[in-house]
mmCIF file of C-alpha atoms in Angstrom:
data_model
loop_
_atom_site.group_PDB
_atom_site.id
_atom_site.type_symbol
_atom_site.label_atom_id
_atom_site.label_comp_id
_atom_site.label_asym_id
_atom_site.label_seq_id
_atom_site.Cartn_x
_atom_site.Cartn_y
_atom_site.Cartn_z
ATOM 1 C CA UNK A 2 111.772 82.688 36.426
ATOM 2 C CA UNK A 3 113.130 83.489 39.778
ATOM 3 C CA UNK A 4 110.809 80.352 41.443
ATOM 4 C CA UNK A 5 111.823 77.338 38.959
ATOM 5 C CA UNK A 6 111.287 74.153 39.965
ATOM 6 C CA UNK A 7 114.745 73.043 40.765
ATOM 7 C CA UNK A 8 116.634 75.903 40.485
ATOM 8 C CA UNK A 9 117.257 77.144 44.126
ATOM 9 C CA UNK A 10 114.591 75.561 46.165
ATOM 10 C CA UNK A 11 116.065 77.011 49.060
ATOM 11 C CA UNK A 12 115.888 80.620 47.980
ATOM 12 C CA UNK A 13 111.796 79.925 47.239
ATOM 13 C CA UNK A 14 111.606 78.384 51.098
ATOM 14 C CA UNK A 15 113.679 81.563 52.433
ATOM 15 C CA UNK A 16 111.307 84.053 51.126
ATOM 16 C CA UNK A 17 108.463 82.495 51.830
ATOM 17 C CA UNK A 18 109.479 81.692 55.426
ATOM 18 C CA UNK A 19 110.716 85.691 55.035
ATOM 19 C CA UNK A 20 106.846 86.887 54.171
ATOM 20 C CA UNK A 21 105.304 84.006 56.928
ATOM 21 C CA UNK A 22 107.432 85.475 59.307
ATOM 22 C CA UNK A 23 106.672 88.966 58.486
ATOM 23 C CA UNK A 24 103.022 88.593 58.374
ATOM 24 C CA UNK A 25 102.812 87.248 61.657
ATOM 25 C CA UNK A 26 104.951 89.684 63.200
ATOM 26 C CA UNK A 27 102.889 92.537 61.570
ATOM 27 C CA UNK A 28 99.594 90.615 62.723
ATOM 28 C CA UNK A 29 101.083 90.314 66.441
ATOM 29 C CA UNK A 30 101.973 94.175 66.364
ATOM 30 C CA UNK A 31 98.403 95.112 64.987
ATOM 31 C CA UNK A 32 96.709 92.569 67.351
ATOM 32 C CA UNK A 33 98.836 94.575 70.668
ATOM 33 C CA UNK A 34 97.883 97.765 69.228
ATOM 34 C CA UNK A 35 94.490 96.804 69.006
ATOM 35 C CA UNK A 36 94.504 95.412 72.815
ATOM 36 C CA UNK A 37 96.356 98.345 74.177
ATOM 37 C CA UNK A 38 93.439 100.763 72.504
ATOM 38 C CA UNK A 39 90.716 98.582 74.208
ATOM 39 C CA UNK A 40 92.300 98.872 77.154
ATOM 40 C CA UNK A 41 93.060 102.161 77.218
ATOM 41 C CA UNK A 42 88.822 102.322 76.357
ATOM 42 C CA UNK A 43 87.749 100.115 79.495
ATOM 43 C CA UNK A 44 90.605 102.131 81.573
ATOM 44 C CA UNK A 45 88.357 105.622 80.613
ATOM 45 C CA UNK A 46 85.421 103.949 80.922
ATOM 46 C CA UNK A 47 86.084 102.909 84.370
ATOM 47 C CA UNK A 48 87.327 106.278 85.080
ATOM 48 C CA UNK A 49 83.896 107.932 84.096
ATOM 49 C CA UNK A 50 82.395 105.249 86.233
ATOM 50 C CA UNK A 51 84.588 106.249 89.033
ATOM 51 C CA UNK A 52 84.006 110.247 88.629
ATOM 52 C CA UNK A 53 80.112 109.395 88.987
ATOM 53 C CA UNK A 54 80.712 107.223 92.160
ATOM 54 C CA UNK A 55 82.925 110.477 93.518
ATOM 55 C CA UNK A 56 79.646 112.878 92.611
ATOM 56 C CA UNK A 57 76.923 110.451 94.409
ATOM 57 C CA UNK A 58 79.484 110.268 97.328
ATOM 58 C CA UNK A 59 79.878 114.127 97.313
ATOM 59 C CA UNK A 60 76.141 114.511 97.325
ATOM 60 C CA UNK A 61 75.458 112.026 100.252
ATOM 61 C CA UNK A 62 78.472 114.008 101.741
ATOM 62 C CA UNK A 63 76.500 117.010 101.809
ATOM 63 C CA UNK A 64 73.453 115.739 102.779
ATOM 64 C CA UNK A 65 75.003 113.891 105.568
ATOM 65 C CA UNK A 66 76.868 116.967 106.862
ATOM 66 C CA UNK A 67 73.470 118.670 107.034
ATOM 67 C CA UNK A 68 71.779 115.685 109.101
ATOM 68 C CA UNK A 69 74.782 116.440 111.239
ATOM 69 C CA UNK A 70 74.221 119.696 111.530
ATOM 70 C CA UNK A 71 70.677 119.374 112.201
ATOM 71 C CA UNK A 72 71.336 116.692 115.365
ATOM 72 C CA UNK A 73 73.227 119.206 116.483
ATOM 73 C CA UNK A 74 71.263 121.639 117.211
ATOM 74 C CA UNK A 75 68.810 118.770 119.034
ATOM 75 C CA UNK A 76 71.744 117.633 120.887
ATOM 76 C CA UNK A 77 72.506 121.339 122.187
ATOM 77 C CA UNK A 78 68.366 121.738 122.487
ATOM 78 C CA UNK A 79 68.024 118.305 124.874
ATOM 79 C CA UNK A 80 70.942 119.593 126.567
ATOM 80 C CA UNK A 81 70.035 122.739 127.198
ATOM 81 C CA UNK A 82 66.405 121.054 128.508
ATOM 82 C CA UNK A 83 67.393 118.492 130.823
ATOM 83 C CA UNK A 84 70.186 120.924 132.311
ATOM 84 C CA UNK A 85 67.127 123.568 132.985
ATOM 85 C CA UNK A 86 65.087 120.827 134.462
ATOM 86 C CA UNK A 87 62.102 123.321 133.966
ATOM 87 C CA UNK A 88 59.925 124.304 130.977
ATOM 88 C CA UNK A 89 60.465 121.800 128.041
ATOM 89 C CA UNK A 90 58.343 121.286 126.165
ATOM 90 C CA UNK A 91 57.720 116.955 126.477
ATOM 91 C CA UNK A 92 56.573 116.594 122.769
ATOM 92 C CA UNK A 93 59.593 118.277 121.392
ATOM 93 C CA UNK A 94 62.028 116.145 123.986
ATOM 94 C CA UNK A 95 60.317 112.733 122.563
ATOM 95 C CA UNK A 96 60.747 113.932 119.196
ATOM 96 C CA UNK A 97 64.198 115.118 119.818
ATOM 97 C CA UNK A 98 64.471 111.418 121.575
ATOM 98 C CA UNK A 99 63.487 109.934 118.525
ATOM 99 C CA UNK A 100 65.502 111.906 115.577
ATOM 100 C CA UNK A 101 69.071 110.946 117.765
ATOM 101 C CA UNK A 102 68.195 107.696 117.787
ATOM 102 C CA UNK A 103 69.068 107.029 114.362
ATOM 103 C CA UNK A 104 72.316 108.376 112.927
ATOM 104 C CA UNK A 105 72.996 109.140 109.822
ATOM 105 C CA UNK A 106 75.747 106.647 108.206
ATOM 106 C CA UNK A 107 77.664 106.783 104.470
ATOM 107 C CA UNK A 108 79.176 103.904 103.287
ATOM 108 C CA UNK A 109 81.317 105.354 100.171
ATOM 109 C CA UNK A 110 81.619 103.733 96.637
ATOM 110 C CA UNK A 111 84.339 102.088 95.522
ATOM 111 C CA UNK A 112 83.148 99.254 93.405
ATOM 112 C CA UNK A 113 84.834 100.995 90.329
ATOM 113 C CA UNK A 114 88.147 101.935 91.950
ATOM 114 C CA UNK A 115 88.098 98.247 93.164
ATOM 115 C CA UNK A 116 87.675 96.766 89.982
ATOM 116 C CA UNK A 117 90.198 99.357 88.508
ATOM 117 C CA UNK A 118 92.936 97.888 90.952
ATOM 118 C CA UNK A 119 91.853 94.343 90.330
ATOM 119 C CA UNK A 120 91.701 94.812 85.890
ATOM 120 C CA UNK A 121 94.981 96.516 85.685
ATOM 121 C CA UNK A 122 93.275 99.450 84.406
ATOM 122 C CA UNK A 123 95.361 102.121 86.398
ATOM 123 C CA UNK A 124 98.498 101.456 84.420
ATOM 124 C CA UNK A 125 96.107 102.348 81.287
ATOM 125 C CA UNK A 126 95.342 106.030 82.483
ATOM 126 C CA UNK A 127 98.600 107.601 81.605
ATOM 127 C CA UNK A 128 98.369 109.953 84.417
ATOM 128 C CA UNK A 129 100.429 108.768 87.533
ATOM 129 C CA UNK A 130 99.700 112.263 89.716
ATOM 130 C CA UNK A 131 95.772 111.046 89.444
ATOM 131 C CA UNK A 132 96.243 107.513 90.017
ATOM 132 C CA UNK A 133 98.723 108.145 93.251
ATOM 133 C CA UNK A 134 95.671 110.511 94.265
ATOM 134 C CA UNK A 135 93.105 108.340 93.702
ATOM 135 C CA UNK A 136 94.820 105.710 95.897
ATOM 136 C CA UNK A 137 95.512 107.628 98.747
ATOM 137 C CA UNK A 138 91.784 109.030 98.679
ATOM 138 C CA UNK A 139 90.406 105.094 98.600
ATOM 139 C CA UNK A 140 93.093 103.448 100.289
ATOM 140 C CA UNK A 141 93.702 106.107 103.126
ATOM 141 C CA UNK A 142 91.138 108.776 103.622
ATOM 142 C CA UNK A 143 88.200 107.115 102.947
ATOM 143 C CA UNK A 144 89.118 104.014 104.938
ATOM 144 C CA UNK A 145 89.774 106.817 108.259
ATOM 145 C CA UNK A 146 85.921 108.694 107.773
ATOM 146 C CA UNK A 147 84.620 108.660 111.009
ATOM 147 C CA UNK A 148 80.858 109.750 111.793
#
């Protein structure tokens, strides 16, 4: 027997020190792969997260741009009636009044992108072109949006 008491207690301790070692570097290995794969999850996850933030933002985009649009054409119609001085119709200038009063405003999203920056999850998304995008959409155009 290779493990005889007294016979080469050494050689016993250096092979089980060999397969203590071992394990834990195999359980260390397994344990980082294992992180790196959750990570990589949460990184998508935050990603999809994002992508729906960048539709509700495109939406109120739209919708703003229309509201634009439509103050407009009040701001060329009050225009157009206080330059005449004549034949306006009063209801439609105290309406008109009314709908410039309040203008329409969008605050984007960026509660995922800010949490993206803050986890570490950009280094997670393997995709350097999107993430350099990304920034310079939340960290340059969006903070220049006038209205």
């Amino acid at each position: 027997m290779p493990f005889q008491s007294g016979r080469r207690p050494w050689a016993r301790w250096a092979v089980e020190f060999t397969l203590i070692l071992a394990s834990v570097f195999l359980a260390v290995l397994l344990e980082n792969a294992r992180q790196a794969g959750a990570e990589r999850m949460a990184a998508q996850a935050a990603l999809e997260q994002l992508l729906g933030e960048l539709r509700e933002d495109h939406a109120d985009f739209l919708r703003i741009i229309e509201e634009q649009e439509s103050l407009s054409r009040i701001y060329s119609d009050l225009d157009r009636w206080l330059k005449d001085g004549t034949g306006y119709p009063p209801d439609s200038v105290a309406a008109a009044l009314v709908a410039v009063a309040g203008n329409p405003t969008l605050f984007t999203r960026s509660a995922s992108w800010t949490t993206m920056v803050s986890a570490g999850q950009l280094a997670h998304l393997d995709a350097p072109e999107l993430v350099l995008q990304l920034g310079q959409l939340y960290e340059t155009a969006y903070g220049r949006l006038e209205y």
